[in-house]
Structure formats: structure tokens, C-alpha cells
Tab-separated table of C-alpha atoms in Angstrom:
chain	number	residue	atom	x	y	z
Q	1	UNK	CA	-144.590	-56.970	71.090
Q	2	UNK	CA	-144.055	-60.717	71.962
Q	3	UNK	CA	-140.494	-61.679	70.381
Q	4	UNK	CA	-140.484	-65.162	68.721
Q	5	UNK	CA	-137.425	-66.715	67.756
Q	6	UNK	CA	-138.153	-65.760	63.999
Q	7	UNK	CA	-138.954	-62.178	64.974
Q	8	UNK	CA	-135.732	-62.080	67.095
Q	9	UNK	CA	-133.950	-63.285	64.101
Q	10	UNK	CA	-135.816	-60.781	61.935
Q	11	UNK	CA	-134.704	-57.825	64.301
Q	12	UNK	CA	-131.306	-59.142	64.494
Q	13	UNK	CA	-131.006	-58.929	60.546
Q	14	UNK	CA	-132.180	-55.498	60.633
Q	15	UNK	CA	-129.761	-54.542	63.300
Q	16	UNK	CA	-126.933	-56.106	61.660
Q	17	UNK	CA	-127.594	-54.375	58.237
Q	18	UNK	CA	-127.950	-50.904	59.937
Q	19	UNK	CA	-124.623	-51.311	61.309
Q	20	UNK	CA	-122.857	-52.542	58.368
Q	21	UNK	CA	-124.482	-49.670	56.294
Q	22	UNK	CA	-122.975	-47.232	59.100
Q	23	UNK	CA	-119.490	-48.559	58.245
Q	24	UNK	CA	-119.702	-49.446	54.676
Q	25	UNK	CA	-122.554	-47.709	52.777
Q	26	UNK	CA	-122.019	-44.229	51.128
Q	27	UNK	CA	-125.466	-42.779	52.734
Q	28	UNK	CA	-127.194	-43.841	55.711
Q	29	UNK	CA	-130.569	-42.586	57.453
Q	30	UNK	CA	-129.928	-40.447	60.519
Q	31	UNK	CA	-132.328	-42.450	62.209
Q	32	UNK	CA	-132.135	-46.014	63.390
Q	33	UNK	CA	-134.775	-48.483	61.757
Q	34	UNK	CA	-138.178	-48.032	63.026
Q	35	UNK	CA	-138.475	-51.887	64.144
Q	36	UNK	CA	-135.459	-51.364	66.551
Q	37	UNK	CA	-136.860	-48.128	67.955
Q	38	UNK	CA	-137.626	-50.058	71.179
Q	39	UNK	CA	-134.610	-52.277	71.331
Q	40	UNK	CA	-132.772	-50.826	74.339
Q	41	UNK	CA	-129.653	-49.179	73.610
Q	42	UNK	CA	-129.886	-49.313	69.917
Q	43	UNK	CA	-130.847	-45.943	69.142
Q	44	UNK	CA	-127.862	-44.595	71.363
Q	45	UNK	CA	-125.407	-47.172	69.427
Q	46	UNK	CA	-126.673	-45.905	66.127
Q	47	UNK	CA	-126.147	-42.063	66.914
Q	48	UNK	CA	-123.107	-42.620	68.251
Q	49	UNK	CA	-121.727	-44.644	65.137
Q	50	UNK	CA	-123.238	-42.156	63.195
Q	51	UNK	CA	-121.421	-39.206	64.997
Q	52	UNK	CA	-118.003	-41.082	64.546
Q	53	UNK	CA	-118.716	-42.107	60.780
Q	54	UNK	CA	-119.598	-38.199	60.261
Q	55	UNK	CA	-116.537	-36.864	61.983
Q	56	UNK	CA	-114.436	-39.614	60.250
Q	57	UNK	CA	-115.368	-38.490	56.741
Q	58	UNK	CA	-114.919	-34.784	57.631
Q	59	UNK	CA	-111.351	-35.823	58.653
Q	60	UNK	CA	-111.011	-37.492	55.456
Q	61	UNK	CA	-112.104	-34.248	53.438
Q	62	UNK	CA	-109.894	-32.094	55.613
Q	63	UNK	CA	-112.569	-30.905	58.095
Q	64	UNK	CA	-111.579	-31.166	61.480
Q	65	UNK	CA	-114.261	-29.194	62.992
Q	66	UNK	CA	-116.925	-31.587	63.611
Q	67	UNK	CA	-118.012	-31.230	67.263
Q	68	UNK	CA	-118.063	-34.559	68.806
Q	69	UNK	CA	-120.516	-35.038	71.445
Q	70	UNK	CA	-120.451	-38.662	72.318
Q	71	UNK	CA	-118.311	-40.114	75.235
Q	72	UNK	CA	-116.470	-43.346	74.994
Q	73	UNK	CA	-113.309	-45.021	73.792
Q	74	UNK	CA	-113.777	-44.510	70.232
Q	75	UNK	CA	-115.257	-40.992	70.186
Q	76	UNK	CA	-112.615	-40.126	72.549
Q	77	UNK	CA	-109.865	-41.613	70.506
Q	78	UNK	CA	-111.193	-39.413	67.533
Q	79	UNK	CA	-111.391	-36.569	69.634
Q	80	UNK	CA	-107.569	-37.141	70.495
Q	81	UNK	CA	-106.938	-37.129	66.708
Q	82	UNK	CA	-108.895	-33.903	66.309
Q	83	UNK	CA	-106.878	-32.303	69.435
Q	84	UNK	CA	-103.447	-33.276	67.674
Q	85	UNK	CA	-104.532	-31.725	64.389
Q	86	UNK	CA	-105.609	-28.640	65.984
Q	87	UNK	CA	-102.039	-28.557	67.832
Q	88	UNK	CA	-100.355	-29.478	64.383
Q	89	UNK	CA	-102.276	-26.380	62.678
Q	90	UNK	CA	-101.136	-24.148	65.625
Q	91	UNK	CA	-97.450	-25.253	65.302
Q	92	UNK	CA	-97.403	-24.820	61.702
Q	93	UNK	CA	-98.790	-21.187	62.237
Q	94	UNK	CA	-96.087	-20.673	64.777
Q	95	UNK	CA	-93.480	-21.942	62.594
Q	96	UNK	CA	-94.699	-19.743	59.600
Q	97	UNK	CA	-94.343	-16.768	62.007
Q	98	UNK	CA	-90.466	-17.747	62.632
Q	99	UNK	CA	-90.621	-19.814	65.534
Q	100	UNK	CA	-88.453	-22.660	64.599
Q	101	UNK	CA	-88.318	-24.478	68.213
Q	102	UNK	CA	-91.818	-26.227	67.234
Q	103	UNK	CA	-91.189	-29.978	67.327
Q	104	UNK	CA	-94.197	-32.592	66.582
Q	105	UNK	CA	-94.082	-35.597	68.785
Q	106	UNK	CA	-97.484	-37.261	68.544
Q	107	UNK	CA	-97.660	-38.382	64.621
Q	108	UNK	CA	-95.261	-41.152	64.228
Q	109	UNK	CA	-93.366	-41.248	61.215
Q	110	UNK	CA	-94.808	-37.846	60.082
Q	111	UNK	CA	-93.478	-36.341	63.085
Q	112	UNK	CA	-89.796	-37.262	62.012
Q	113	UNK	CA	-90.137	-35.660	58.749
Q	114	UNK	CA	-92.099	-32.662	59.638
Q	115	UNK	CA	-89.220	-32.075	62.524
Q	116	UNK	CA	-86.737	-32.210	60.044
Q	117	UNK	CA	-88.276	-30.101	57.482
Q	118	UNK	CA	-88.206	-27.508	60.517
Q	119	UNK	CA	-84.647	-28.038	61.114
Q	120	UNK	CA	-84.000	-27.552	57.438
Q	121	UNK	CA	-86.111	-24.220	57.440
Q	122	UNK	CA	-84.281	-23.284	60.310
Q	123	UNK	CA	-80.850	-23.763	58.767
Q	124	UNK	CA	-82.055	-22.198	55.581
Q	125	UNK	CA	-83.232	-18.904	57.369
Q	126	UNK	CA	-79.988	-18.498	59.300
Q	127	UNK	CA	-77.924	-18.927	56.145
Q	128	UNK	CA	-80.488	-16.298	54.402
Q	129	UNK	CA	-79.963	-14.138	57.378
Q	130	UNK	CA	-76.188	-14.612	57.298
Q	131	UNK	CA	-76.332	-13.837	53.429
Q	132	UNK	CA	-78.464	-10.624	54.077
Q	133	UNK	CA	-76.012	-9.136	56.625
Q	134	UNK	CA	-72.597	-10.123	55.075
Q	135	UNK	CA	-70.204	-8.623	52.213
Q	136	UNK	CA	-69.901	-11.654	50.081
Q	137	UNK	CA	-66.058	-10.473	49.416
Q	138	UNK	CA	-64.728	-10.199	52.696
Q	139	UNK	CA	-67.212	-11.789	55.014
Q	140	UNK	CA	-67.830	-8.786	57.294
Q	141	UNK	CA	-71.120	-7.177	57.885
Q	142	UNK	CA	-72.313	-5.411	54.678
Q	143	UNK	CA	-73.101	-1.831	54.466
Q	144	UNK	CA	-76.978	-2.261	55.425
Q	145	UNK	CA	-76.467	-4.335	58.699
Q	146	UNK	CA	-73.631	-2.476	60.070
Q	147	UNK	CA	-75.581	0.722	59.775
Q	148	UNK	CA	-78.634	-1.020	61.373
Q	149	UNK	CA	-76.232	-1.983	64.270
Q	150	UNK	CA	-74.796	1.620	64.123
Q	151	UNK	CA	-78.526	3.001	64.556
Q	152	UNK	CA	-79.054	0.813	67.278
Q	153	UNK	CA	-76.080	1.770	69.281
Q	154	UNK	CA	-76.495	5.209	68.891
Q	155	UNK	CA	-80.376	4.688	70.263
Q	156	UNK	CA	-78.587	2.809	73.129
Q	157	UNK	CA	-76.243	5.724	73.966
Q	158	UNK	CA	-78.990	8.405	73.682
Q	159	UNK	CA	-81.376	6.307	75.978
Q	160	UNK	CA	-78.488	5.492	78.749
Q	161	UNK	CA	-76.394	8.750	78.206
Q	162	UNK	CA	-73.457	6.518	77.427
Q	163	UNK	CA	-70.512	7.135	75.132
Q	164	UNK	CA	-69.309	5.358	72.111
Q	165	UNK	CA	-66.887	5.942	69.002
Q	166	UNK	CA	-67.198	5.763	65.197
Q	167	UNK	CA	-64.017	4.722	63.337
Q	168	UNK	CA	-63.882	5.278	59.548
Q	169	UNK	CA	-61.199	3.686	57.903
Q	170	UNK	CA	-60.177	4.262	54.173
Q	171	UNK	CA	-57.323	2.167	52.300
Q	172	UNK	CA	-54.769	4.245	50.926
Q	173	UNK	CA	-53.841	4.264	47.357
Q	174	UNK	CA	-56.215	1.339	46.475
Q	175	UNK	CA	-56.933	2.461	43.093
Q	176	UNK	CA	-53.292	1.969	42.440
Q	177	UNK	CA	-53.067	-1.468	43.799
Q	178	UNK	CA	-56.331	-2.572	41.258
Q	179	UNK	CA	-54.665	-0.527	38.572
Q	180	UNK	CA	-50.976	-1.831	38.964
Q	181	UNK	CA	-51.941	-5.699	40.311
Q	182	UNK	CA	-55.227	-6.266	39.253
Q	183	UNK	CA	-58.791	-6.478	40.746
Q	184	UNK	CA	-58.027	-10.140	42.601
Q	185	UNK	CA	-55.127	-8.439	44.242
Q	186	UNK	CA	-57.214	-5.730	45.354
Q	187	UNK	CA	-60.198	-8.127	46.435
Q	188	UNK	CA	-57.356	-9.762	48.686
Q	189	UNK	CA	-56.129	-6.616	50.260
Q	190	UNK	CA	-59.600	-5.876	51.351
Q	191	UNK	CA	-59.797	-9.708	52.658
Q	192	UNK	CA	-56.394	-8.927	54.336
Q	193	UNK	CA	-57.718	-5.869	55.952
Q	194	UNK	CA	-60.751	-7.622	57.535
Q	195	UNK	CA	-58.111	-10.129	58.829
Q	196	UNK	CA	-56.428	-7.722	60.196
Q	197	UNK	CA	-59.411	-6.098	62.029
Q	198	UNK	CA	-60.278	-9.751	63.398
Q	199	UNK	CA	-56.941	-10.049	64.828
Q	200	UNK	CA	-56.768	-6.742	66.524
Q	201	UNK	CA	-58.413	-7.281	69.789
Q	202	UNK	CA	-61.596	-5.740	69.203
Q	203	UNK	CA	-64.039	-6.696	72.132
Q	204	UNK	CA	-66.804	-8.820	71.363
Q	205	UNK	CA	-69.322	-5.739	71.484
Q	206	UNK	CA	-67.233	-4.233	69.127
Q	207	UNK	CA	-68.161	-4.690	65.500
Q	208	UNK	CA	-67.222	-3.522	62.050
Q	209	UNK	CA	-68.585	-3.381	58.318
Q	210	UNK	CA	-67.528	-2.859	54.843
Q	211	UNK	CA	-69.346	0.507	54.006
Q	212	UNK	CA	-67.861	1.200	50.606
Q	213	UNK	CA	-65.554	0.050	47.991
Q	214	UNK	CA	-62.643	0.107	50.145
Q	215	UNK	CA	-63.949	2.061	53.121
Q	216	UNK	CA	-64.756	0.069	56.503
Q	217	UNK	CA	-66.126	1.510	59.624
Q	218	UNK	CA	-65.831	0.243	63.274
Q	219	UNK	CA	-68.202	1.021	66.025
Q	220	UNK	CA	-66.748	0.733	69.838
Q	221	UNK	CA	-69.439	0.797	72.369
Q	222	UNK	CA	-68.538	2.486	75.919
Q	223	UNK	CA	-65.487	3.910	74.347
Q	224	UNK	CA	-63.836	7.357	74.427
Q	225	UNK	CA	-62.394	9.014	71.858
Q	226	UNK	CA	-58.510	8.364	73.797
Q	227	UNK	CA	-59.555	4.689	73.685
Q	228	UNK	CA	-60.970	4.324	70.382
Q	229	UNK	CA	-58.037	6.326	69.100
Q	230	UNK	CA	-55.795	3.538	70.567
Q	231	UNK	CA	-57.697	1.071	69.042
Q	232	UNK	CA	-57.409	2.750	65.539
Q	233	UNK	CA	-53.640	3.069	66.019
Q	234	UNK	CA	-53.329	-0.807	66.922
Q	235	UNK	CA	-55.396	-1.458	63.717
Q	236	UNK	CA	-53.241	0.994	61.639
Q	237	UNK	CA	-50.012	-0.542	62.712
Q	238	UNK	CA	-51.083	-4.118	62.524
Q	239	UNK	CA	-52.235	-3.294	58.913
Q	240	UNK	CA	-49.036	-1.677	57.968
Q	241	UNK	CA	-46.876	-5.058	59.302
Q	242	UNK	CA	-49.143	-7.446	57.488
Q	243	UNK	CA	-48.236	-8.469	54.142
Q	244	UNK	CA	-50.645	-9.283	51.264
Q	245	UNK	CA	-50.161	-12.489	49.549
Q	246	UNK	CA	-51.710	-12.693	46.273
Q	247	UNK	CA	-50.739	-15.312	43.614
Q	248	UNK	CA	-46.805	-15.343	44.615
Q	249	UNK	CA	-47.094	-11.804	45.020
Q	250	UNK	CA	-46.379	-9.929	48.097
Q	251	UNK	CA	-47.192	-6.389	48.964
Q	252	UNK	CA	-48.106	-4.058	51.956
Q	253	UNK	CA	-50.976	-1.735	52.415
Q	254	UNK	CA	-52.121	1.105	54.741
Q	255	UNK	CA	-55.189	2.848	55.917
Q	256	UNK	CA	-55.928	6.585	57.011
Q	257	UNK	CA	-58.342	6.456	59.844
Q	258	UNK	CA	-60.670	9.040	61.396
Q	259	UNK	CA	-62.379	8.692	64.526
Q	260	UNK	CA	-65.510	10.625	66.160
Q	261	UNK	CA	-67.091	10.218	69.628
Q	262	UNK	CA	-70.737	10.457	70.503
Q	263	UNK	CA	-72.179	13.891	71.065
Q	264	UNK	CA	-75.748	14.895	72.423
Q	265	UNK	CA	-78.120	15.093	69.432
Q	266	UNK	CA	-75.732	13.093	66.991
Q	267	UNK	CA	-77.070	11.175	64.233
Q	268	UNK	CA	-75.401	8.622	62.122
Q	269	UNK	CA	-74.741	10.939	59.352
Q	270	UNK	CA	-73.242	13.668	61.912
Q	271	UNK	CA	-70.845	11.057	63.440
Q	272	UNK	CA	-69.684	9.766	59.952
Q	273	UNK	CA	-69.541	13.316	58.613
Q	274	UNK	CA	-67.050	13.987	61.638
Q	275	UNK	CA	-65.140	10.928	61.378
Q	276	UNK	CA	-64.954	11.324	57.801
Q	277	UNK	CA	-63.443	14.981	57.928
Q	278	UNK	CA	-60.823	13.598	60.417
Q	279	UNK	CA	-59.784	10.724	57.971
Q	280	UNK	CA	-59.361	13.266	55.156
Q	281	UNK	CA	-57.173	15.360	57.557
Q	282	UNK	CA	-55.020	12.050	58.050
Q	283	UNK	CA	-54.915	11.427	54.190
Q	284	UNK	CA	-53.988	15.090	53.801
Q	285	UNK	CA	-51.226	15.039	56.566
Q	286	UNK	CA	-49.540	12.019	54.544
Q	287	UNK	CA	-51.767	9.183	54.986
Q	288	UNK	CA	-51.112	5.965	57.078
Q	289	UNK	CA	-52.422	7.962	60.001
Q	290	UNK	CA	-55.072	8.241	62.638
Q	291	UNK	CA	-56.707	11.648	63.131
Q	292	UNK	CA	-59.329	12.100	66.016
Q	293	UNK	CA	-62.106	14.528	65.083
Q	294	UNK	CA	-61.193	17.974	67.101
Q	295	UNK	CA	-62.895	18.682	70.556
Q	296	UNK	CA	-66.365	20.245	70.195
Q	297	UNK	CA	-64.809	23.712	71.463
Q	298	UNK	CA	-62.165	23.819	68.847
Q	299	UNK	CA	-64.934	22.981	66.094
Q	300	UNK	CA	-65.621	26.185	63.794
Q	301	UNK	CA	-62.223	27.659	64.711
B	1	UNK	CA	-110.814	-13.091	107.940
B	2	UNK	CA	-107.893	-12.046	110.123
B	3	UNK	CA	-104.154	-11.587	108.464
B	4	UNK	CA	-102.631	-14.043	110.534
B	5	UNK	CA	-104.259	-17.091	109.086
B	6	UNK	CA	-102.790	-20.515	110.108
B	7	UNK	CA	-102.660	-21.963	106.681
B	8	UNK	CA	-101.742	-19.087	104.140
B	9	UNK	CA	-99.775	-20.269	101.690
B	10	UNK	CA	-96.100	-19.659	100.835
B	11	UNK	CA	-93.872	-21.348	98.404
B	12	UNK	CA	-91.466	-22.185	101.469
B	13	UNK	CA	-94.363	-24.724	103.002
B	14	UNK	CA	-93.530	-27.173	100.099
B	15	UNK	CA	-90.374	-27.599	102.074
B	16	UNK	CA	-86.497	-28.676	101.484
B	17	UNK	CA	-87.481	-32.108	100.221
B	18	UNK	CA	-84.004	-33.057	99.444
B	19	UNK	CA	-82.830	-32.870	102.882
B	20	UNK	CA	-86.326	-33.981	104.220
B	21	UNK	CA	-86.566	-37.317	102.164
B	22	UNK	CA	-83.064	-38.406	101.632
B	23	UNK	CA	-84.255	-42.119	100.814
B	24	UNK	CA	-87.689	-41.675	99.019
B	25	UNK	CA	-86.682	-38.602	96.979
B	26	UNK	CA	-89.290	-36.123	95.579
B	27	UNK	CA	-91.619	-38.274	93.772
B	28	UNK	CA	-94.667	-40.455	94.744
B	29	UNK	CA	-97.469	-42.183	93.011
B	30	UNK	CA	-100.266	-40.520	91.258
B	31	UNK	CA	-102.629	-42.409	93.058
B	32	UNK	CA	-101.463	-40.748	96.324
B	33	UNK	CA	-101.864	-37.352	94.787
B	34	UNK	CA	-105.470	-38.298	93.609
B	35	UNK	CA	-106.304	-40.042	96.941
B	36	UNK	CA	-105.610	-36.650	98.555
B	37	UNK	CA	-107.445	-34.604	96.186
B	38	UNK	CA	-110.244	-36.753	95.633
B	39	UNK	CA	-110.764	-37.242	99.658
B	40	UNK	CA	-110.668	-33.426	100.026
B	41	UNK	CA	-113.352	-33.185	97.002
B	42	UNK	CA	-115.489	-35.489	98.920
B	43	UNK	CA	-115.296	-34.200	102.364
B	44	UNK	CA	-115.633	-30.694	101.318
B	45	UNK	CA	-118.845	-31.090	99.175
B	46	UNK	CA	-120.122	-32.816	102.106
B	47	UNK	CA	-119.467	-29.424	104.077
B	48	UNK	CA	-120.292	-26.717	101.547
B	49	UNK	CA	-122.170	-28.425	98.779
B	50	UNK	CA	-121.035	-29.281	95.105
B	51	UNK	CA	-121.026	-25.726	93.575
B	52	UNK	CA	-118.950	-24.344	96.327
B	53	UNK	CA	-116.449	-27.324	96.145
B	54	UNK	CA	-115.789	-26.665	92.359
B	55	UNK	CA	-115.186	-22.743	93.304
B	56	UNK	CA	-112.935	-23.856	95.966
B	57	UNK	CA	-110.866	-26.257	93.784
B	58	UNK	CA	-110.913	-23.419	91.197
B	59	UNK	CA	-109.446	-20.961	93.562
B	60	UNK	CA	-107.072	-23.171	94.774
B	61	UNK	CA	-105.713	-24.146	91.492
B	62	UNK	CA	-105.615	-20.294	90.844
B	63	UNK	CA	-103.503	-19.477	93.878
B	64	UNK	CA	-101.167	-22.302	92.805
B	65	UNK	CA	-101.014	-21.482	89.121
B	66	UNK	CA	-99.859	-17.971	90.627
B	67	UNK	CA	-97.118	-19.409	92.705
B	68	UNK	CA	-96.357	-22.016	90.090
B	69	UNK	CA	-95.470	-19.152	87.578
B	70	UNK	CA	-93.629	-17.217	90.286
B	71	UNK	CA	-91.102	-19.841	90.741
B	72	UNK	CA	-91.219	-22.143	88.245
B	73	UNK	CA	-90.972	-19.899	84.716
B	74	UNK	CA	-89.207	-16.987	83.733
B	75	UNK	CA	-91.397	-14.277	82.806
B	76	UNK	CA	-91.592	-13.249	79.007
B	77	UNK	CA	-93.949	-11.343	76.804
B	78	UNK	CA	-93.742	-13.765	73.950
B	79	UNK	CA	-96.463	-16.223	73.808
B	80	UNK	CA	-94.446	-18.877	71.964
B	81	UNK	CA	-91.622	-18.744	74.644
B	82	UNK	CA	-94.336	-18.847	77.283
B	83	UNK	CA	-96.029	-22.087	75.783
B	84	UNK	CA	-92.561	-23.683	75.254
B	85	UNK	CA	-91.690	-22.970	78.807
B	86	UNK	CA	-94.721	-24.377	80.219
B	87	UNK	CA	-94.883	-27.420	77.859
B	88	UNK	CA	-91.485	-28.370	79.393
B	89	UNK	CA	-92.048	-27.921	82.977
B	90	UNK	CA	-95.575	-29.403	82.747
B	91	UNK	CA	-93.948	-32.480	80.974
B	92	UNK	CA	-90.691	-32.674	83.072
B	93	UNK	CA	-92.833	-32.704	86.371
B	94	UNK	CA	-95.182	-35.538	85.212
B	95	UNK	CA	-98.038	-32.878	85.298
B	96	UNK	CA	-99.513	-33.413	81.659
B	97	UNK	CA	-98.683	-32.697	78.142
B	98	UNK	CA	-99.797	-29.549	77.141
B	99	UNK	CA	-100.710	-28.523	73.569
B	100	UNK	CA	-102.292	-25.188	72.259
B	101	UNK	CA	-104.966	-25.622	69.741
B	102	UNK	CA	-105.939	-21.963	69.221
B	103	UNK	CA	-104.370	-18.547	70.593
B	104	UNK	CA	-105.505	-15.387	69.543
B	105	UNK	CA	-104.244	-13.127	72.452
B	106	UNK	CA	-105.466	-9.926	70.753
B	107	UNK	CA	-109.176	-11.311	71.446
B	108	UNK	CA	-108.028	-12.713	74.554
B	109	UNK	CA	-109.035	-16.277	73.182
B	110	UNK	CA	-107.269	-19.687	73.836
B	111	UNK	CA	-108.059	-23.100	73.568
B	112	UNK	CA	-105.554	-25.635	74.834
B	113	UNK	CA	-105.535	-29.432	75.822
B	114	UNK	CA	-103.807	-31.375	78.429
B	115	UNK	CA	-103.299	-35.123	77.780
B	116	UNK	CA	-101.917	-37.580	80.487
B	117	UNK	CA	-103.567	-34.983	82.938
B	118	UNK	CA	-102.400	-35.598	86.478
B	119	UNK	CA	-105.841	-34.933	87.840
B	120	UNK	CA	-108.085	-37.048	85.614
B	121	UNK	CA	-106.373	-39.179	82.776
B	122	UNK	CA	-107.576	-42.800	83.428
B	123	UNK	CA	-110.312	-41.971	85.535
B	124	UNK	CA	-113.633	-43.790	84.905
B	125	UNK	CA	-115.994	-42.118	82.501
B	126	UNK	CA	-118.115	-39.548	83.893
B	127	UNK	CA	-120.815	-37.375	82.956
B	128	UNK	CA	-119.338	-34.077	83.934
B	129	UNK	CA	-116.240	-32.340	83.887
B	130	UNK	CA	-114.006	-32.743	86.796
B	131	UNK	CA	-110.726	-30.719	86.317
B	132	UNK	CA	-111.929	-27.567	88.339
B	133	UNK	CA	-108.387	-27.149	90.034
B	134	UNK	CA	-106.722	-27.336	86.522
B	135	UNK	CA	-109.065	-24.465	85.177
B	136	UNK	CA	-107.985	-22.007	88.101
B	137	UNK	CA	-104.576	-23.455	87.576
B	138	UNK	CA	-104.441	-22.358	83.961
B	139	UNK	CA	-106.371	-19.107	84.641
B	140	UNK	CA	-103.758	-18.003	87.102
B	141	UNK	CA	-100.614	-18.838	84.493
B	142	UNK	CA	-102.322	-17.069	81.473
B	143	UNK	CA	-103.004	-13.806	83.919
B	144	UNK	CA	-99.774	-13.979	85.109
B	145	UNK	CA	-98.315	-14.247	81.695
B	146	UNK	CA	-100.711	-11.530	79.816
B	147	UNK	CA	-101.719	-9.461	82.803
B	148	UNK	CA	-105.272	-10.131	81.763
B	149	UNK	CA	-107.780	-11.859	83.746
B	150	UNK	CA	-109.010	-15.152	82.291
B	151	UNK	CA	-111.960	-17.329	82.784
B	152	UNK	CA	-111.057	-20.802	82.087
B	153	UNK	CA	-113.822	-23.482	81.578
B	154	UNK	CA	-112.942	-27.262	80.819
B	155	UNK	CA	-114.956	-27.949	77.775
B	156	UNK	CA	-114.057	-31.655	77.316
B	157	UNK	CA	-112.892	-33.782	80.038
B	158	UNK	CA	-111.932	-37.357	78.655
B	159	UNK	CA	-111.320	-39.093	81.663
B	160	UNK	CA	-110.400	-42.588	80.125
B	161	UNK	CA	-107.180	-43.386	78.555
B	162	UNK	CA	-104.878	-40.718	77.244
B	163	UNK	CA	-107.255	-38.403	75.532
B	164	UNK	CA	-106.798	-34.849	76.517
B	165	UNK	CA	-108.731	-32.544	78.353
B	166	UNK	CA	-110.037	-29.579	76.475
B	167	UNK	CA	-110.021	-25.784	78.237
B	168	UNK	CA	-111.216	-22.868	76.912
B	169	UNK	CA	-109.786	-19.684	78.165
B	170	UNK	CA	-111.343	-15.960	77.541
B	171	UNK	CA	-110.148	-12.942	78.763
B	172	UNK	CA	-112.505	-10.721	80.838
B	173	UNK	CA	-112.303	-7.030	81.231
């Protein structure tokens, strides 16, 4: 076809209209205008813009999966955005699974907000975890968490054939403290006991928890019963010499303590039962005492 | 091939750069790395053809990836931890910015991208994917991490600008 100035002008108008439609019209034909079929490169330009348009419209409606086949700066930029959104999706899934180390660094102001949210979530989860593990009155491990750790120590001892000890501690005459001085004074007595435990030179691997009203327990990993007895005696003595202060009132408390040592085949219950028996022996023999469980050969005598 | 090869790789061959380059240090320009790689690519292709060249670069990448995992990463069974370590070391060493798009270790399918890639970011636009060394490198990293063998294919290579290369990794029995 011979192109006259008029003809060229017409083709140009059709091309401009087509390109404008690709950018602004609600719907566009999938093929370029017939009149431009023979114009070099126009079909390629049309299909590139159509693909970019389809991808952007998909993004606008939340669909990131449009497969972009065209190359070049503009399709590439959209592909980079697509990759970022895919990665963001993956990061969000990781955060949902508890990985709070994820940080976004490619989405401008959104990244800052997102990262702040993750930091807050992390803190909240840590607080929730702490609350789930802690006795609200004394701040020590609660029964559930203590028993979980006790179980883990038992498993460890079985696996490595190591030794550890369990200490049961019960405040003496605690009911009298509550009855005579009030429950707030009783609460202060329990808090004082925890302070004594914290300042009785327990090792970092040792742990204790409140397992009942006025009952506490301690686990001492890698410790034989003689060592555990010495630790228990130190706690007993510290407690005996520590004054409980409550609203101007001052009084002293004591505890009876029983100790058991891990043996083959032990369960949490069997170790607790033996420590409990030893603790009752301490009560029976006058309170404010430490009693060790008898050696295995003397059991049943 | 004999066991006493002349060029058998060992990590020690990387040398003591601190004492060897007291003035110039341990960094050089990316162009220098690319000059080496593309010169190799050209000459090897002339000797053995395109397909074999890509295979050689894939295998070299795998060897490098295995050594890199052994010497630069701390072994872990946790995917997040592995990705996190890898992201950090790749970024710190200026190799690229790694991002995960999808990861299903049970199915053995991973899609990841590397932007600002050492090998190809900023290259002129080409009609083919070029990061065969990266493919091998990633396959070895994934194998060392998971114990499963992976075939890695570069499905998008966006040479111009900072657009990412996308790699699809699929485990094979």
C-alpha cells in the first residue's frame, strides 16, 4: 500500500486511539486494529501493553498470578512487584507460623508499618507465653509449666542415664498465717518464699515452681541427693531467718522439705510421691526440717 | 580421570586474602568477576558447545554451593533459619538479595528470586536465561540443607535493572 500523507495521518490517528484505549478504556480488543497489521512492531507493542494492562488490572483486584511473558523495562518492573508481593505473602505465612524474625525491606512506608506490627506481635506473644508459664501471685513458674520442664528433665535423665533431684517444699502452719493475719499476709509469705528461693544460690539450670497453694517444688539437674539435701537445707535456713513484712507487721515462716533422687523407671508421679513422703516425715518430726528419701535398699523395711 | 588431578577444588585454594592483599583487601569490582565468567563462558563454548558449557557452569555452581554451605552456613533443619542465614550471607557478600516466593518442602518445591544478582543484573537484555552457575549453586545449597537432590531451573532472568531472577527448584528422587 502506498502511504500518502493523508493515509499516514489516518494510520497515526488509529494507532494513537488504540494506545489510548489500552491505557484508559474499560475494555479493549485483544488484537490490534486491522489497518495497523502491517505496521512494523505495532502488533508487538499492542500485545506488550495488553499484557501489562492485564497484569496491573489483576494486581488491582488481588490476583498476582498473571504470567508475564514479555521482556523489557515495564514488564520487568511489574514482574519485580509481583516477586515482591509473592515474597511478602511467604513472609506473612512464616510470621503466622511463629517466625517473628521476618522483616520487609522493599515496600517503602508499608515496610515500616509491617515491621512495627511484627515487632509488636513478637512482644505480645512473649508476654502471652510468660503469662501462660507464670504464677501471677509469686511470679514463679506455674504448675503446668513446671511439670512440663520436670518431664523434660526426666526424659533427659533417661536418655543420658544422668541423675537429678526433686525437692518438695511446704510452708509450715500456712493456714494459721492466713487465719490470724489475713490472706494478704499469706500472699506476702508466699512471695517472700520465692524471694528466698531466688537468692539461695540455685544454679541457672535449676528451676522451681508453685505447684499447689503453699507447695513449691525444685528440680536440680545433675545433682545427687547429698547435694540436693545441702541446697534444701540452705533454703530452709534462709527462709527461717527471713522476716516477712506486711503492712507494718513482721513475722517469720518455716518450711518442711522432702527430697527424692531419680531412679531407673521413675515417672514424675513416683519421684513426687517419694519427695512428698519425705516431706511428711519432716512435718511429723517437728517441721522446719529437711528429710531425704531413704536409700532404695531401705524401702519397704 | 585420575585421583591426583591438578585442579581439584579445596576451600584452602581461596587463600589467605588478609595477608595476601594487605593494601587492596578482599573486594574487587563486579565487572572483574563478570569479565572472568563471561570469558570462560565464551572459550568453553567454543571448545565444547553451548549445551556442555551450560552443564559445566551448572556443575561448577553446584560444587561452589556445596563448599559455600559447608564453610559459610551453620547447619540447621529449620527452613526459616536456613533461608534467614542464606539471605544474610548473600547480602553481606554482595552476591544478591534472596527472597522466597513459595516453599513446600514436603512436596519438594521451592520458588525463589535473586535480585541485584552478581551474575546478571544489569546485563543487556537477552533472549535466554543465563544464570546456569546460580542454578547449580542453589541446587547444592538446597541439597545440603534438606538431604534431597534438587533440579533448579531459572524460569525468569531479568537482566536489565534490578529486577529479580526467578528460580524454580524441584526435588528429584
